[in-house]
XYZ file of C-alpha atoms in Angstrom:
302
model
C 31.285 3.334 -3.158
C 27.635 2.976 -1.437
C 25.041 1.171 -3.686
C 21.718 1.043 -2.278
C 19.161 -1.402 -4.340
C 15.755 -2.325 -4.252
C 13.279 -5.064 -4.508
C 9.422 -5.255 -5.072
C 8.037 -8.486 -4.991
C 4.664 -9.186 -6.123
C 2.622 -12.633 -6.662
C 3.597 -12.201 -10.533
C 7.202 -10.782 -10.699
C 9.817 -9.323 -9.033
C 11.710 -5.966 -9.666
C 15.139 -4.904 -8.912
C 16.425 -1.116 -8.790
C 19.197 0.967 -7.738
C 17.257 3.668 -5.932
C 19.796 7.084 -4.708
C 18.496 8.705 -1.357
C 16.570 11.288 -3.318
C 14.204 8.555 -4.525
C 16.057 8.412 -8.245
C 15.240 5.035 -9.745
C 17.785 3.106 -12.356
C 18.630 0.313 -13.665
C 15.323 -1.335 -13.255
C 15.071 -5.002 -14.444
C 12.190 -7.824 -13.632
C 11.725 -11.076 -13.312
C 8.901 -13.881 -12.988
C 8.196 -14.783 -8.932
C 9.084 -18.273 -8.488
C 5.954 -19.341 -6.465
C 7.396 -22.931 -5.001
C 10.585 -23.491 -4.639
C 13.574 -21.207 -2.555
C 16.049 -22.000 -4.165
C 14.837 -20.908 -7.313
C 13.474 -17.639 -5.415
C 16.974 -16.870 -4.620
C 18.756 -17.817 -7.606
C 16.093 -14.818 -9.058
C 16.982 -12.494 -6.613
C 20.621 -13.188 -6.935
C 20.356 -12.803 -10.563
C 19.055 -9.494 -11.023
C 21.504 -8.257 -8.901
C 24.671 -9.998 -10.724
C 22.911 -8.548 -13.937
C 23.859 -4.807 -12.557
C 27.011 -5.948 -11.730
C 26.625 -7.044 -8.130
C 27.797 -3.475 -7.065
C 24.882 -3.476 -4.199
C 26.302 -2.687 -0.868
C 23.026 -3.032 0.703
C 19.324 -4.342 -0.028
C 16.132 -3.042 0.795
C 12.712 -5.176 -0.233
C 9.202 -4.715 -0.503
C 6.612 -7.525 -0.486
C 2.927 -7.963 -0.489
C 2.688 -9.419 2.740
C 4.111 -9.673 6.483
C 7.174 -10.279 8.165
C 6.485 -11.129 12.381
C 8.438 -8.282 14.407
C 9.249 -10.355 17.304
C 10.620 -13.440 15.099
C 11.135 -12.018 11.298
C 9.528 -14.982 9.577
C 7.340 -14.080 6.291
C 3.984 -14.525 5.343
C 2.242 -13.661 2.225
C -0.594 -15.445 0.462
C 0.771 -14.256 -3.045
C 4.394 -15.092 -2.726
C 3.819 -18.329 -0.861
C 7.932 -19.542 -1.574
C 8.912 -16.777 0.914
C 6.410 -18.455 4.111
C 8.298 -19.390 6.940
C 11.671 -18.050 6.094
C 13.868 -15.664 7.860
C 14.108 -13.221 4.681
C 16.559 -10.803 6.241
C 18.691 -13.344 7.707
C 18.564 -15.806 4.634
C 18.685 -13.502 1.706
C 21.230 -11.706 3.287
C 23.388 -14.530 4.200
C 22.688 -15.845 0.173
C 23.513 -12.169 -1.241
C 26.317 -11.369 0.811
C 25.196 -7.845 1.768
C 22.641 -6.496 4.957
C 19.405 -6.410 4.115
C 15.544 -5.189 5.600
C 12.561 -6.096 4.695
C 8.996 -4.294 4.722
C 5.528 -4.555 3.787
C 4.181 -3.275 0.472
C 2.017 -0.511 1.762
C 4.272 0.620 4.722
C 7.476 0.742 1.724
C 4.718 2.960 -0.118
C 4.155 5.335 3.054
C 7.910 5.715 3.644
C 8.160 6.366 -0.109
C 5.699 9.265 -0.108
C 7.438 10.265 3.693
C 10.642 10.769 2.382
C 10.306 11.884 -1.201
C 6.615 12.213 -1.671
C 3.689 14.153 -0.695
C 4.498 13.568 2.984
C 8.097 14.984 2.604
C 9.199 16.752 5.565
C 6.141 15.950 7.396
C 6.227 14.226 10.965
C 3.845 12.193 10.922
C 2.347 10.507 7.441
C 0.009 7.864 7.028
C -0.128 6.139 3.482
C -3.465 4.506 2.089
C -3.701 2.140 -0.200
C -7.092 1.984 -2.290
C -6.465 -0.768 -5.220
C -7.452 -4.194 -5.384
C -7.597 -4.318 -2.132
C -7.609 -1.756 1.369
C -4.586 -1.271 3.197
C -1.920 1.286 4.926
C 1.309 2.010 6.402
C 2.293 4.601 9.115
C 5.556 7.265 8.974
C 6.565 9.055 12.008
C 9.589 10.791 12.393
C 11.005 9.585 8.904
C 10.746 6.219 10.178
C 8.490 2.886 9.183
C 6.294 1.925 12.250
C 6.247 -1.498 12.470
C 3.711 -2.979 14.813
C 3.293 -6.263 16.668
C 3.319 -9.573 14.307
C 4.609 -6.948 11.599
C 0.778 -5.457 11.086
C 0.565 -1.686 10.802
C -1.985 0.585 9.341
C -4.515 -1.958 7.980
C -7.035 -0.013 8.549
C -9.067 -2.184 5.481
C -9.176 -4.772 8.399
C -11.891 -5.336 10.856
C -15.412 -5.966 11.463
C -16.742 -2.182 11.169
C -18.965 -1.994 8.519
C -21.580 -4.544 8.369
C -24.237 -2.668 9.858
C -23.452 0.381 7.403
C -23.547 -1.371 4.531
C -26.632 -3.681 5.511
C -28.448 -0.402 6.050
C -27.846 0.546 2.398
C -28.926 -2.738 1.032
C -25.592 -3.831 0.245
C -24.984 -7.855 0.830
C -22.518 -8.360 4.039
C -19.925 -10.332 3.058
C -17.095 -12.365 4.582
C -13.549 -10.540 4.135
C -10.678 -13.073 2.696
C -9.084 -12.701 6.193
C -12.253 -14.084 7.709
C -14.083 -11.061 9.484
C -17.603 -10.090 8.425
C -17.962 -6.068 7.500
C -14.604 -5.484 6.666
C -13.960 -1.870 4.638
C -11.234 -4.096 2.608
C -14.911 -5.952 1.191
C -16.201 -1.988 0.135
C -13.901 0.406 -0.388
C -11.752 -1.481 -2.756
C -11.981 -1.043 -6.401
C -13.562 -4.688 -6.322
C -15.597 -3.439 -3.675
C -16.676 -0.336 -5.445
C -18.034 -2.785 -8.136
C -20.068 -4.828 -5.107
C -21.654 -1.595 -4.061
C -22.608 -0.872 -7.486
C -24.090 -4.569 -8.233
C -25.794 -4.226 -5.384
C -27.688 -0.875 -6.456
C -28.489 -1.467 -9.785
C -27.546 -5.525 -10.615
C -24.914 -4.355 -13.362
C -21.897 -5.835 -13.464
C -19.198 -3.145 -14.012
C -15.781 -2.430 -13.815
C -14.273 0.156 -11.302
C -13.250 2.430 -13.883
C -16.578 1.952 -15.911
C -18.188 3.152 -12.690
C -15.988 6.147 -12.313
C -16.232 7.229 -15.972
C -20.115 6.803 -15.786
C -19.775 9.038 -12.816
C -17.720 11.854 -14.402
C -20.292 11.486 -17.101
C -22.696 12.339 -14.570
C -24.994 9.044 -14.517
C -27.004 9.080 -11.300
C -26.729 5.311 -10.842
C -22.858 5.707 -10.522
C -23.439 9.019 -8.464
C -25.269 6.791 -5.864
C -22.456 4.228 -6.248
C -19.577 6.930 -5.117
C -21.623 8.573 -2.403
C -21.792 5.388 -0.745
C -18.272 4.391 -1.485
C -17.381 7.782 -0.340
C -19.408 7.573 2.892
C -18.187 3.701 3.688
C -14.671 5.069 3.565
C -14.402 8.444 5.312
C -15.749 7.195 8.571
C -13.341 4.210 9.405
C -10.804 6.707 7.677
C -11.429 9.505 10.071
C -11.069 7.365 13.093
C -7.533 6.962 11.912
C -6.990 10.551 11.147
C -8.235 11.512 14.744
C -6.067 8.838 16.091
C -2.412 9.265 14.647
C -3.107 12.891 14.166
C -1.345 12.779 9.966
C -0.094 15.672 8.482
C -1.040 14.201 5.285
C -2.330 11.353 3.938
C -1.052 9.683 0.527
C -3.045 7.700 -1.488
C -1.792 4.523 -3.797
C -3.323 2.241 -5.795
C -5.713 2.047 -9.172
C -8.136 4.510 -7.282
C -5.649 6.742 -6.520
C -5.350 7.654 -10.109
C -8.705 9.581 -10.112
C -8.541 12.993 -8.785
C -11.831 13.754 -8.256
C -12.832 10.544 -6.509
C -9.614 11.363 -4.070
C -11.197 15.271 -3.662
C -14.553 13.715 -2.706
C -12.865 11.617 -0.045
C -10.740 14.330 0.993
C -13.702 16.472 1.493
C -15.644 14.088 3.383
C -12.333 12.966 5.706
C -11.754 16.623 6.756
C -15.842 16.972 7.305
C -15.717 14.513 10.245
C -12.362 14.685 11.878
C -11.725 17.274 15.449
C -8.517 18.801 13.911
C -8.821 21.970 11.003
C -7.195 20.950 7.911
C -7.691 23.975 5.654
C -5.592 22.170 2.853
C -6.332 19.125 1.290
C -5.341 15.745 3.857
C -6.214 12.796 1.860
C -3.847 13.307 -1.835
C -2.802 11.489 -5.183
C 0.892 9.301 -3.656
C 4.071 11.100 -6.206
C 5.781 7.953 -6.282
C 2.905 5.618 -8.130
C 5.165 3.429 -10.115
C 7.808 3.005 -8.269
C 6.934 3.378 -4.604
C 7.953 -0.033 -3.217
C 11.427 0.091 -4.693
C 11.523 3.601 -3.258
C 10.254 2.639 0.169
C 12.639 -0.573 0.046
C 15.438 1.399 -0.757
C 14.951 4.369 2.304
C 14.322 1.487 4.750
C 17.951 0.011 3.413
C 19.152 3.585 4.244
C 18.856 2.867 7.986
C 21.748 -0.136 7.465
C 25.419 0.630 7.427
C 26.859 0.302 3.926
């Protein structure tokens, strides 16, 4: 019997589950992520598989990092134990089953394109609006893997320096080293940064959106700027790749009114006509990494 299992590996925990072809997730289990010892890391993966009975015939892995398309070597700031390792080959050898590995945002996009909001659509761009801004691209039901393992990273690139400076928002250096990245302003921390620049107040993103929903004028000004800063770059993505839908994941995706504002702003800026919502909440949130990793593994022979 063919059994597809998946790992969703983040900085704090490794989550394991079985996933069927319709995206149903069962047998979930977690362990803390070992950060320094490769042997401990592999042992954690092996123990999760063994606890499920060791029945997996193929495994998909979603990880918060990149895998070089040419070399297969991983780089993950939040999971340093994997850096320099060829994850697919080494984990496959350790566990005795074929393995596929994808970036977490790419796996979100694949999950949405196969069983989520983009199911059956020819081109799906999955966008992440959470602690950072990320994305993934799926064409014809297959994850697109770019050079150096980078695809869909619309949150990075020095494109907003002038726009934020014109609004009186501090222009800061992103963690990637560039100045003026959308990641610094279109994320949850970015929403907080914009509000702080406008008001001097230190509020969480949730407190800001709550105040906006309650009719607070300062919060409304913050949300207006936030939406404008996101809509421009995202409209370029739409005009470039022509997605049928953009499912959104990450913490900010849980606010339907905010996504509706972003959707309307993006559709007003693109060349194509979209008569129905383009930017929509993802449907696989909470399990997207596991589902996307499993769908990636489905490309492997059982």
